Tab-separated table of C-alpha atoms in Angstrom:
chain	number	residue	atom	x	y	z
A	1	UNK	CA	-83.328	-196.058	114.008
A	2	UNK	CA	-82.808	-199.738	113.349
A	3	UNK	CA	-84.152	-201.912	116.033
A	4	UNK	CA	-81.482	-204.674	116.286
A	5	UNK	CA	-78.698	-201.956	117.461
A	6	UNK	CA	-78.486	-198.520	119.173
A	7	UNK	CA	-76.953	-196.483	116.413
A	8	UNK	CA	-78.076	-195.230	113.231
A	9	UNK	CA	-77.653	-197.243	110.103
A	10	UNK	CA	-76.433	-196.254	107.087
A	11	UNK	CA	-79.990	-195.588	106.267
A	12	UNK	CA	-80.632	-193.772	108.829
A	13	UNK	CA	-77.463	-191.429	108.370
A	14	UNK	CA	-78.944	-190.726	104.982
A	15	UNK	CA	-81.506	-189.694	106.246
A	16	UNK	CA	-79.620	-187.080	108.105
A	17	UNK	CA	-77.755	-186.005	105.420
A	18	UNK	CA	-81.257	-185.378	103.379
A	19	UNK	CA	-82.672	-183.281	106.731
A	20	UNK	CA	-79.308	-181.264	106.322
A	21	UNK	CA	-80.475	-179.836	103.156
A	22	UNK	CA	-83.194	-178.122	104.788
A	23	UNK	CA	-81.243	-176.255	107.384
A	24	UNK	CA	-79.851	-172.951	107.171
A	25	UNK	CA	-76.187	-173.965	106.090
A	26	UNK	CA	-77.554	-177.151	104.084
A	27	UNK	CA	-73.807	-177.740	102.654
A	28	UNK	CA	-71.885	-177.410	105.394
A	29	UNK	CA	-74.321	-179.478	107.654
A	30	UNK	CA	-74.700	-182.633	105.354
A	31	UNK	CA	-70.588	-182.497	104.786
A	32	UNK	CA	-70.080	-182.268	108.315
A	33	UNK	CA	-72.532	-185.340	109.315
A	34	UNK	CA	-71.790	-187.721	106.316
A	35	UNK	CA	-68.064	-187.024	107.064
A	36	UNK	CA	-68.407	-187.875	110.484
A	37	UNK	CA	-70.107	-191.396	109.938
A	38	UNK	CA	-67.874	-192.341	107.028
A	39	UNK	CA	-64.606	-191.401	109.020
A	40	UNK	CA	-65.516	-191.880	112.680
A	41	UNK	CA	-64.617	-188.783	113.534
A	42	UNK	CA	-65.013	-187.477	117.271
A	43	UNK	CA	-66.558	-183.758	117.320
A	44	UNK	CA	-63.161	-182.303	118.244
A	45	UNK	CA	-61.398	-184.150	115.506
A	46	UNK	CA	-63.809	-182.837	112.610
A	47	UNK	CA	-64.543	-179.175	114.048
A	48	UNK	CA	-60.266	-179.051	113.894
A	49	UNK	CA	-60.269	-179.767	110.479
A	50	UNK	CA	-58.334	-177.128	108.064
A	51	UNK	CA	-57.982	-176.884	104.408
A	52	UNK	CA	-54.520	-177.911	104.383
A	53	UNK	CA	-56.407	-181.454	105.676
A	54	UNK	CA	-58.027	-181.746	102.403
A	55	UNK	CA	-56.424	-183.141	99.154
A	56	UNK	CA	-59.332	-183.159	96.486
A	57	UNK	CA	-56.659	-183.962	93.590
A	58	UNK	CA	-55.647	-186.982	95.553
A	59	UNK	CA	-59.352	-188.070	97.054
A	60	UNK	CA	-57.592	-187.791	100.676
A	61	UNK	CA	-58.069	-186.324	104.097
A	62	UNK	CA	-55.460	-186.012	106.753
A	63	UNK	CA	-57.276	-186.888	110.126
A	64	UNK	CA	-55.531	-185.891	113.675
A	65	UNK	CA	-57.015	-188.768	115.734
A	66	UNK	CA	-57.220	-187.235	119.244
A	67	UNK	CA	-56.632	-189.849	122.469
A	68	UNK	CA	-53.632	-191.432	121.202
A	69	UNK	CA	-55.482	-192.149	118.186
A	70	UNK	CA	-53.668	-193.242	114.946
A	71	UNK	CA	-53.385	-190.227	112.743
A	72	UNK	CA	-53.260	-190.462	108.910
A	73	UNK	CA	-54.740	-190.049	105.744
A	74	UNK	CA	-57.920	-191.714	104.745
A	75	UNK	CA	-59.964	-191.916	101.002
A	76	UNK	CA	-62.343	-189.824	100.435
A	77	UNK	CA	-65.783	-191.190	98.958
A	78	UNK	CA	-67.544	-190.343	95.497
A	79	UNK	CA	-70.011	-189.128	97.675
A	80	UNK	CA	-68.259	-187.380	100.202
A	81	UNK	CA	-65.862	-185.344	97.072
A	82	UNK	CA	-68.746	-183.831	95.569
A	83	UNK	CA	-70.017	-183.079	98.957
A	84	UNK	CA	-66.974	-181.039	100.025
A	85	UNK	CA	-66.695	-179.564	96.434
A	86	UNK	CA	-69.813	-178.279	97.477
A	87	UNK	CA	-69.579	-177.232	100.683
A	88	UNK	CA	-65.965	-175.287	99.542
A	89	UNK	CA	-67.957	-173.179	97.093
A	90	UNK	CA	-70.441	-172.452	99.770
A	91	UNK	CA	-67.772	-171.476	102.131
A	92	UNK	CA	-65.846	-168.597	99.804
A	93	UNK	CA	-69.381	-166.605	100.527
A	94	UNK	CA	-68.742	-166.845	104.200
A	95	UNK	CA	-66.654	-163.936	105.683
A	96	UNK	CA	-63.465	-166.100	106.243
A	97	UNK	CA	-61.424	-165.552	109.615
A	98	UNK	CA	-59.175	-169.005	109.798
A	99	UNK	CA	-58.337	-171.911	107.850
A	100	UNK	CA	-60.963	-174.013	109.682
A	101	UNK	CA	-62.553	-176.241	107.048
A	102	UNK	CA	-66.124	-175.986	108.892
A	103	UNK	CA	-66.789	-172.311	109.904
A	104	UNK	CA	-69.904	-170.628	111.319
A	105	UNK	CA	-71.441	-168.317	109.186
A	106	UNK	CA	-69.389	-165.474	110.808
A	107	UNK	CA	-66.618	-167.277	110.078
A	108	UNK	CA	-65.362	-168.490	113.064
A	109	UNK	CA	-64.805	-171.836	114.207
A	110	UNK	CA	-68.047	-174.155	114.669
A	111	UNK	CA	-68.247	-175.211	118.292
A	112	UNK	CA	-68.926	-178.407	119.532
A	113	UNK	CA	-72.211	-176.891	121.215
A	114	UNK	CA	-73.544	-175.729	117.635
A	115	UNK	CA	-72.369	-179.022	116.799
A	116	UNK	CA	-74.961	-180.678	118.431
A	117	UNK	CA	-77.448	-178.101	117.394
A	118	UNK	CA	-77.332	-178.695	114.227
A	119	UNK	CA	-77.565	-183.050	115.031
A	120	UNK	CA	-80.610	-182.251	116.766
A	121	UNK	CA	-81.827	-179.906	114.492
A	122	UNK	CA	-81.696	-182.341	111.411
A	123	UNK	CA	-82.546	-185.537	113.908
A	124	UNK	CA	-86.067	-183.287	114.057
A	125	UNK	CA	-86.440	-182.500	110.733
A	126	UNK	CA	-85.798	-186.808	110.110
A	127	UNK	CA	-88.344	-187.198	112.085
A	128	UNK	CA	-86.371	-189.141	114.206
A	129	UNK	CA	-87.826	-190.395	117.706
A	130	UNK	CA	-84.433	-190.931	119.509
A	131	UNK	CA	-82.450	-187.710	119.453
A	132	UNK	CA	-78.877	-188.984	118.373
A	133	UNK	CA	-76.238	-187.737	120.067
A	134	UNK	CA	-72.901	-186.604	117.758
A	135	UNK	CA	-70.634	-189.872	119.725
A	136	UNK	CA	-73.194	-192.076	117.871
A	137	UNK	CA	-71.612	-191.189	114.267
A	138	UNK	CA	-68.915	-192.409	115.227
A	139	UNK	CA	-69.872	-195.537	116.936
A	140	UNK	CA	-72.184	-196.097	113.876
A	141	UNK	CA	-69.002	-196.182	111.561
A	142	UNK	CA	-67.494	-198.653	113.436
A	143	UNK	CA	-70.596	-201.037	113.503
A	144	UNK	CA	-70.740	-200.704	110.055
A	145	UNK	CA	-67.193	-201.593	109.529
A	146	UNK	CA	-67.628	-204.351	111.570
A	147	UNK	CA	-70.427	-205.449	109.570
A	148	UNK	CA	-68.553	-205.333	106.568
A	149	UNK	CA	-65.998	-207.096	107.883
A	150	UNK	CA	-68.119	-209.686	108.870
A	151	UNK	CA	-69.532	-210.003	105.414
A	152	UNK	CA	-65.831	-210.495	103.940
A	153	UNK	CA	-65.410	-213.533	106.258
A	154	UNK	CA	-68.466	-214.953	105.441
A	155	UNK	CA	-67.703	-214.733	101.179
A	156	UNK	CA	-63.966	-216.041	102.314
A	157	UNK	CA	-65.701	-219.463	103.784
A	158	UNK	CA	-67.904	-219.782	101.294
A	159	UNK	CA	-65.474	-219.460	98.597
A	160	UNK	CA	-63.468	-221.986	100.597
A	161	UNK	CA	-65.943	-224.645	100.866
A	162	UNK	CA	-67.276	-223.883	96.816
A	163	UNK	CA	-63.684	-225.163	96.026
């Protein structure tokens, strides 16, 4: 991981994403993960996720923030679109039981236990030598935001002081 913070970078979470591909449910893993850093989502919030959630046509997601979080629809990626396209044509081979958007391959719900299986699982396969633990996606999406932010401020003053 990068040395001047705790959490993963955006490198880092690639890297992830690329282990994902080599685990037994390689669309559904690297959607799940690269979903999680772009959105900050909490392990309850993406595991609840249903179809209904997802509006391709639109390039949306409705996200139920849980602990009085603010709920509401956020843009979906390039990235993240063709990963859920692929992920959804994945999924109509799984024997479907709900309207979950990430199922188990029995079709169930995925738990917040296999959850962190499948974290550690690709954090392995990375090669990583910190295990990262599922609460660090998110916090990793909000350092990057905050990065970003940072960055905007910084072109605003120079722009300022060019004029």
């Amino acid at each position: 991981m990068q040395d001047e913070t705790e959490y993963p970078g955006v490198k880092d979470i690639e890297r992830l994403v690329i282990a994902a591909h080599y685990c037994t449910h390689p669309e559904r893993n690297s959607c799940m993960i690269q979903m999680c850093f772009l959105h900050g989502f909490r392990i309850n919030e993406i595991t609840a996720l249903t179809l209904q959630d997802i509006d391709l046509p639109g390039k949306r997601i409705y996200i139920r923030r849980a602990r009085q979080g603010v709920s509401g629809y956020h843009y979906l990626q390039p990235k993240e679109i063709i990963s859920l396209q692929r992920w959804l044509l994945a999924r109509k081979s799984y024997p479907v039981r709900n309207d979950f958007l990430f199922i188990s391959s029995r079709g169930n719900k995925i738990t917040r236990q296999r959850f962190y299986q499948i974290i550690r699982e690709c954090c392995e396969l990375a090669k990583f030598k910190q295990y990262i633990h599922p609460r660090m996606l998110r916090h990793a999406c909000g350092y990057e935001l905050d990065k970003k932010a940072l960055i905007m401020i910084l072109f605003r003053i120079i722009s300022v002081i060019e004029t």
